[in-house]
């Protein structure tokens, strides 16, 4: 299954309250007692989102560094954090999560280690302008320590068939497009609960990234019920949503972006396009962008290959492999390097909507914590059940 079908759609499920809940020990491999071996110099264990486990990414590193690399996919960010809290800092050398976690939880809790700034700071100078040093989500809260390296990212709002709804119209209307009575029965909902909730907040006219008033909860419920009631199609399968757009069954789908539609675009359906609203309630912004940060785990027997791998994936050729991993294609921060941009074909750049990437980032807020997520999830679940 795709990363979003199982994973990223729930990557911050319960981030507000559940992240602080008791850690649930994670089970590794087939042997629950598995732990890192004594010969750490030739071993690397990484806990990562799907894509970094691709043979195209890992095999050259295994060969070049004569290292056994074991990778396990992240199921959700909270699950990965709880693995580390439960003692798996003794297992993992690197952890790859979405942007809020390193600075807000992992480092304050002593679960990750700062990086050598002399070694890694120069890489930020070669990234896209938005990610240059000192990049907020890669730094500690006091801005003194470097906590990880960025790579994949992407805007995620909604997707339209531009043969039916123009890009300009979609950007102008933003999420209000789905509240237009003329859209009843013409849209689908990609049911990635956490993202739906964030986008419903925006549709209701307020930011998800704050504590909410009772009036806002009522407006959120109103929006959730309307959207579920009037959607033609509900599915957590983004490939199904893209197919529905292509066949004309729907004209748009609520929640989606480069991650969800890039495969269809790469297949030649450039009319399937992720949209970032021109404006919205998050300090004037109406879109959200996710960013991954890869950090070194505070492992008492840390593999010396951990930082080598962090450098390795910064290479232009490897950055391209990470960007075009199986299942989804995404921008990478290394597109700031000409040699990385030159490695992409015209069709590949079009698939990740590189033509509008800078504009979309300017109109997106960074993914962050919704302190009321758990309560909103209850409202969301009830609205879906009763639709």
Coordinates of C-alpha atoms in Angstrom, one line a residue:
X1 CA 0.0 0.0 0.0
X2 CA 1.1 3.6 -0.5
X3 CA 2.7 5.6 2.2
X4 CA -0.3 7.9 2.5
X5 CA -2.9 5.2 2.5
X6 CA -1.5 3.7 5.7
X7 CA 0.9 6.2 7.0
X8 CA 1.1 9.9 6.3
X9 CA -2.6 10.4 6.4
X10 CA -2.4 9.5 10.1
X11 CA 1.1 10.8 10.8
X12 CA -0.1 13.3 13.4
X13 CA -3.1 11.4 14.6
X14 CA -3.5 12.3 18.2
X15 CA -0.6 14.7 18.0
X16 CA -2.1 17.1 20.4
X17 CA -2.8 14.8 23.4
X18 CA -1.8 11.3 22.3
X19 CA 1.8 12.3 21.8
X20 CA 2.1 12.7 25.5
X21 CA 0.4 9.4 26.3
X22 CA 2.2 6.4 27.6
X23 CA 4.6 5.0 25.2
X24 CA 3.7 1.7 23.6
X25 CA 6.7 -0.5 23.0
X26 CA 7.3 -1.2 19.3
X27 CA 7.9 -4.7 18.0
X28 CA 10.9 -5.0 15.7
X29 CA 11.3 -7.6 13.0
X30 CA 10.1 -11.1 13.8
X31 CA 12.1 -11.2 17.0
X32 CA 10.8 -8.9 19.7
X33 CA 14.2 -9.1 21.5
X34 CA 16.2 -7.9 18.5
X35 CA 18.6 -5.2 19.3
X36 CA 21.6 -3.5 17.7
X37 CA 24.7 -5.8 17.4
X38 CA 28.0 -5.0 19.0
X39 CA 29.7 -4.4 15.6
X40 CA 28.2 -1.0 15.0
X41 CA 30.9 0.2 12.6
X42 CA 29.4 -2.0 9.8
X43 CA 25.7 -1.6 10.7
X44 CA 23.1 1.1 10.4
X45 CA 19.5 0.9 11.5
X46 CA 17.1 3.5 10.2
X47 CA 13.4 4.3 11.1
X48 CA 12.1 6.2 8.1
X49 CA 9.1 7.1 6.0
X50 CA 8.7 5.0 2.9
X51 CA 11.1 6.0 0.2
X52 CA 14.3 6.0 2.1
X53 CA 14.0 2.2 2.2
X54 CA 14.2 2.0 -1.6
X55 CA 17.0 -0.2 -2.9
X56 CA 17.9 2.6 -5.3
X57 CA 18.7 4.7 -2.2
X58 CA 20.2 2.1 0.2
X59 CA 22.1 -0.4 -2.1
X60 CA 24.8 2.1 -3.2
X61 CA 25.4 3.1 0.4
X62 CA 25.6 -0.5 1.5
X63 CA 28.3 -1.1 -1.2
X64 CA 30.3 2.1 -0.7
X65 CA 30.4 1.9 3.1
X66 CA 30.5 -2.0 3.3
X67 CA 27.6 -1.6 5.8
X68 CA 24.5 -3.7 6.6
X69 CA 21.6 -1.3 6.5
X70 CA 18.3 -2.3 8.1
X71 CA 15.3 0.0 7.4
X72 CA 11.8 0.0 9.0
X73 CA 9.0 2.1 7.7
X74 CA 7.4 4.7 10.0
X75 CA 3.7 3.9 10.5
X76 CA 3.0 7.3 12.1
X77 CA 5.1 9.9 13.7
X78 CA 3.6 9.3 17.2
X79 CA 4.2 5.6 16.8
X80 CA 7.9 6.3 16.0
X81 CA 8.3 8.7 18.9
X82 CA 6.8 6.2 21.2
X83 CA 9.2 3.5 20.0
X84 CA 12.1 5.7 21.0
X85 CA 10.4 6.6 24.3
X86 CA 10.0 2.9 25.0
X87 CA 13.7 2.2 24.8
X88 CA 14.4 1.7 21.1
X89 CA 17.0 4.5 21.2
X90 CA 19.2 1.4 21.7
X91 CA 18.1 0.1 18.3
X92 CA 17.9 3.0 15.9
X93 CA 20.6 5.2 14.6
X94 CA 18.5 7.6 12.4
X95 CA 14.8 8.6 12.6
X96 CA 13.0 10.4 9.8
X97 CA 9.8 12.3 10.9
X98 CA 7.8 15.3 9.9
X99 CA 8.9 18.8 10.9
X100 CA 7.4 19.5 14.4
X101 CA 8.8 16.5 16.2
X102 CA 12.6 17.0 16.4
X103 CA 12.6 20.4 18.0
X104 CA 9.4 20.2 20.0
X105 CA 9.6 16.7 21.5
X106 CA 12.5 14.5 20.4
X107 CA 15.3 16.8 21.4
X108 CA 13.7 18.1 24.6
X109 CA 13.1 14.5 25.7
X110 CA 16.7 13.5 25.0
X111 CA 15.8 11.1 22.2
X112 CA 18.0 12.6 19.5
X113 CA 21.5 14.1 19.4
X114 CA 22.6 17.4 17.8
X115 CA 24.6 17.3 14.6
X116 CA 28.1 18.6 14.0
X117 CA 27.3 22.1 12.6
X118 CA 30.7 22.4 11.0
X119 CA 30.0 19.2 9.0
X120 CA 26.4 19.8 8.1
X121 CA 25.8 23.5 7.9
X122 CA 27.3 23.9 4.4
X123 CA 24.6 21.7 3.0
X124 CA 21.9 24.2 4.0
X125 CA 23.7 26.8 1.9
X126 CA 22.9 24.7 -1.2
X127 CA 19.3 24.1 -0.5
X128 CA 16.3 26.0 -1.8
X129 CA 16.1 29.5 -0.4
X130 CA 13.2 28.6 1.9
X131 CA 15.3 26.0 3.7
X132 CA 18.7 27.8 4.1
X133 CA 20.5 28.1 7.4
X134 CA 19.2 28.5 10.0
X135 CA 16.1 26.6 9.1
X136 CA 13.6 26.7 11.9
X137 CA 12.5 23.1 11.9
X138 CA 16.0 21.7 11.8
X139 CA 17.1 23.8 14.8
X140 CA 16.5 23.5 18.5
X141 CA 14.0 25.8 20.1
X142 CA 16.8 28.1 21.2
X143 CA 18.3 28.0 17.7
X144 CA 21.6 26.9 19.1
X145 CA 21.7 23.2 18.0
X146 CA 21.2 21.6 14.6
X147 CA 18.8 18.7 15.1
X148 CA 18.4 17.2 11.7
X149 CA 18.6 17.5 7.9
X150 CA 15.7 18.3 5.6
X151 CA 15.0 16.7 2.3
X152 CA 11.5 15.8 1.1
X153 CA 8.6 18.2 1.4
X154 CA 5.4 19.2 -0.3
X155 CA 2.3 21.4 -0.3
X156 CA -0.9 19.5 0.5
X157 CA -4.3 21.2 0.2
X158 CA -6.6 19.9 -2.5
X159 CA -6.6 18.6 -6.1
X160 CA -8.7 19.5 -9.2
X161 CA -9.1 18.5 -12.8
X162 CA -8.1 21.7 -14.5
X163 CA -10.1 20.7 -17.5
X164 CA -13.2 21.2 -15.3
X165 CA -12.0 23.8 -12.8
X166 CA -9.3 26.2 -13.7
X167 CA -6.2 26.5 -11.6
X168 CA -6.9 30.3 -11.2
X169 CA -10.5 29.6 -10.0
X170 CA -9.3 27.0 -7.6
X171 CA -6.6 29.1 -6.1
X172 CA -8.9 32.1 -5.8
X173 CA -11.7 30.2 -4.1
X174 CA -9.5 28.0 -2.0
X175 CA -11.3 25.5 0.2
X176 CA -14.5 27.5 -0.2
X177 CA -14.8 25.8 -3.5
X178 CA -16.1 22.7 -1.7
X179 CA -18.8 24.7 0.1
X180 CA -20.3 26.0 -3.2
X181 CA -23.7 24.4 -3.7
X182 CA -22.8 23.9 -7.4
X183 CA -20.1 21.4 -6.2
X184 CA -22.5 19.1 -4.5
X185 CA -21.9 15.6 -5.8
X186 CA -18.9 16.7 -7.9
X187 CA -16.1 16.2 -5.4
X188 CA -14.4 13.4 -3.5
X189 CA -12.8 13.3 -0.1
X190 CA -9.4 11.7 0.4
X191 CA -10.1 10.5 3.9
X192 CA -6.8 11.1 5.6
X193 CA -8.3 12.1 8.9
X194 CA -5.6 14.3 10.3
X195 CA -5.2 16.3 7.0
X196 CA -9.0 16.5 6.6
X197 CA -9.3 18.0 10.0
X198 CA -6.7 20.6 9.3
X199 CA -8.3 21.5 6.0
X200 CA -11.7 21.6 7.6
X201 CA -10.4 24.2 10.0
X202 CA -9.2 26.3 7.1
X203 CA -12.5 25.9 5.4
X204 CA -14.3 27.0 8.5
X205 CA -12.2 30.1 8.6
X206 CA -9.6 29.6 11.3
X207 CA -6.1 28.2 11.8
X208 CA -5.8 24.6 13.1
X209 CA -2.6 25.6 14.9
X210 CA -4.1 27.1 18.1
X211 CA -6.6 26.4 20.9
X212 CA -10.1 26.9 19.6
X213 CA -13.2 28.5 20.9
X214 CA -16.6 26.8 21.3
X215 CA -17.9 28.8 18.4
X216 CA -15.1 27.5 16.2
X217 CA -15.8 23.9 17.2
X218 CA -19.4 24.5 16.1
X219 CA -18.3 25.9 12.8
X220 CA -15.9 23.0 12.4
X221 CA -18.7 20.5 12.9
X222 CA -20.9 22.3 10.4
X223 CA -18.2 22.2 7.8
X224 CA -17.4 18.5 8.5
X225 CA -21.1 17.5 8.2
X226 CA -21.6 19.4 5.0
X227 CA -18.5 18.0 3.3
X228 CA -19.3 14.4 4.1
X229 CA -22.9 14.8 3.2
X230 CA -22.3 16.2 -0.2
X231 CA -19.2 14.3 -1.4
X232 CA -19.7 11.8 -4.2
X233 CA -16.8 9.6 -3.2
X234 CA -15.0 8.8 0.0
X235 CA -11.7 6.9 0.0
X236 CA -8.3 6.9 1.6
X237 CA -6.8 5.7 -1.7
X238 CA -5.2 8.6 -3.6
X239 CA -4.8 6.5 -6.7
X240 CA -8.5 5.9 -6.8
X241 CA -9.1 9.6 -6.4
X242 CA -6.8 10.5 -9.3
X243 CA -8.6 7.9 -11.5
X244 CA -12.0 9.4 -10.6
X245 CA -10.7 12.8 -11.7
X246 CA -9.3 11.4 -14.9
X247 CA -12.5 9.6 -15.8
X248 CA -14.6 12.6 -15.0
X249 CA -16.5 10.9 -12.1
X250 CA -15.4 13.9 -9.9
X251 CA -14.0 17.3 -10.7
X252 CA -11.9 17.8 -7.5
X253 CA -10.9 16.1 -4.3
X254 CA -10.7 17.5 -0.8
X255 CA -7.2 17.0 0.8
X256 CA -4.4 16.3 -1.6
X257 CA -1.4 17.8 -3.3
X258 CA 1.9 17.0 -4.9
X259 CA 2.3 13.8 -2.9
X260 CA -1.1 12.4 -3.9
X261 CA -1.3 13.5 -7.6
X262 CA 2.4 13.3 -8.8
X263 CA 2.1 9.7 -10.1
X264 CA -0.9 10.6 -12.3
X265 CA 0.9 13.7 -13.5
X266 CA 4.0 11.6 -14.3
X267 CA 1.7 9.3 -16.3
X268 CA 0.8 12.3 -18.5
X269 CA -2.3 13.6 -16.8
X270 CA -1.1 17.1 -16.2
X271 CA -4.8 18.2 -15.8
X272 CA -4.6 16.6 -12.4
X273 CA -3.2 19.3 -10.3
X274 CA -2.5 20.0 -6.6
X275 CA -3.8 23.5 -5.6
X276 CA -2.6 25.9 -2.9
X277 CA -5.1 28.6 -2.1
X278 CA -4.0 32.2 -2.6
X279 CA -5.1 33.2 0.9
X280 CA -6.5 31.8 4.2
X281 CA -6.8 32.1 7.9
X282 CA -3.2 31.0 8.9
X283 CA -1.6 34.4 9.0
X284 CA -3.1 35.1 5.6
X285 CA -2.1 31.7 4.2
X286 CA -4.5 29.0 3.1
X287 CA -2.2 26.0 2.4
X288 CA -0.1 23.7 4.4
X289 CA 3.3 22.2 3.6
X290 CA 4.9 19.2 5.3
X291 CA 8.6 18.8 5.7
X292 CA 10.6 15.8 6.7
X293 CA 13.6 16.1 9.1
X294 CA 16.1 13.2 9.6
X295 CA 17.8 13.1 13.0
X296 CA 20.5 11.1 14.7
X297 CA 19.1 9.0 17.5
X298 CA 20.6 9.3 21.0
X299 CA 21.8 5.7 20.8
X300 CA 24.4 4.8 23.5
X301 CA 26.1 2.6 20.8
X302 CA 25.5 4.9 17.9
X303 CA 26.7 3.6 14.5
X304 CA 29.5 5.8 13.0
X305 CA 27.7 5.4 9.7
X306 CA 24.7 7.5 10.9
X307 CA 26.1 10.9 10.0
X308 CA 27.7 9.3 6.9
X309 CA 24.2 8.4 5.7
X310 CA 22.9 11.9 6.3
X311 CA 25.7 13.2 4.1
X312 CA 25.2 10.5 1.5
X313 CA 21.5 11.4 0.9
X314 CA 22.5 15.0 0.3
X315 CA 24.4 14.0 -2.8
X316 CA 22.7 15.2 -6.0
X317 CA 22.3 11.8 -7.5
X318 CA 20.9 10.3 -4.3
X319 CA 18.6 13.3 -3.7
X320 CA 17.0 12.6 -7.1
X321 CA 16.4 8.9 -6.1
X322 CA 14.8 10.1 -2.8
X323 CA 12.6 12.5 -4.7
X324 CA 11.4 9.9 -7.2
X325 CA 11.0 6.9 -4.8
X326 CA 8.4 4.3 -5.6
X327 CA 4.8 5.3 -4.8
X328 CA 5.1 9.0 -4.9
X329 CA 7.2 11.8 -6.3
X330 CA 8.1 14.8 -4.2
X331 CA 10.2 18.0 -4.2
X332 CA 13.4 17.9 -2.2
X333 CA 15.2 20.8 -0.6
X334 CA 18.3 19.9 -2.7
X335 CA 16.6 21.3 -5.7
X336 CA 18.5 24.5 -4.8
X337 CA 21.5 22.8 -6.5
X338 CA 21.7 23.2 -10.3
X339 CA 23.1 19.6 -10.6
X340 CA 20.0 18.3 -8.9
X341 CA 17.6 20.3 -11.0
X342 CA 19.4 19.2 -14.1
X343 CA 19.0 15.5 -13.1
X344 CA 15.2 15.9 -13.5
X345 CA 13.6 15.7 -16.9
X346 CA 11.0 18.3 -18.0
X347 CA 8.3 15.7 -17.4
X348 CA 9.6 14.9 -13.9
X349 CA 9.7 18.6 -12.9
X350 CA 6.1 18.9 -14.2
X351 CA 5.0 15.9 -12.1
X352 CA 6.1 17.7 -8.9
X353 CA 4.7 21.0 -10.1
X354 CA 8.1 22.7 -10.0
X355 CA 6.7 25.6 -12.1
X356 CA 4.6 26.8 -9.1
X357 CA 6.6 25.4 -6.2
X358 CA 8.1 28.7 -5.0
X359 CA 4.7 30.4 -5.2
X360 CA 3.0 27.6 -3.4
X361 CA 5.6 27.7 -0.5
X362 CA 5.0 31.4 -0.2
X363 CA 1.3 30.7 0.3
X364 CA 1.7 27.7 2.7
X365 CA 2.0 27.6 6.4
X366 CA 4.3 24.9 7.8
X367 CA 2.7 21.9 9.4
X368 CA 2.4 22.2 13.1
X369 CA 0.5 21.0 16.2
X370 CA -3.3 21.2 16.6
X371 CA -3.8 21.2 20.4
X372 CA -7.5 20.3 19.8
X373 CA -6.9 17.4 17.4
X374 CA -8.4 14.7 19.6
X375 CA -11.7 16.6 20.2
X376 CA -11.9 17.5 16.5
X377 CA -11.3 13.8 15.5
X378 CA -14.4 12.8 17.6
X379 CA -16.5 15.4 15.7
X380 CA -15.0 14.4 12.4
X381 CA -15.7 10.7 13.0
X382 CA -19.3 11.3 14.1
X383 CA -19.9 13.5 11.1
X384 CA -18.6 10.9 8.7
X385 CA -20.6 8.1 10.4
X386 CA -23.8 10.0 10.1
X387 CA -23.4 11.3 6.5

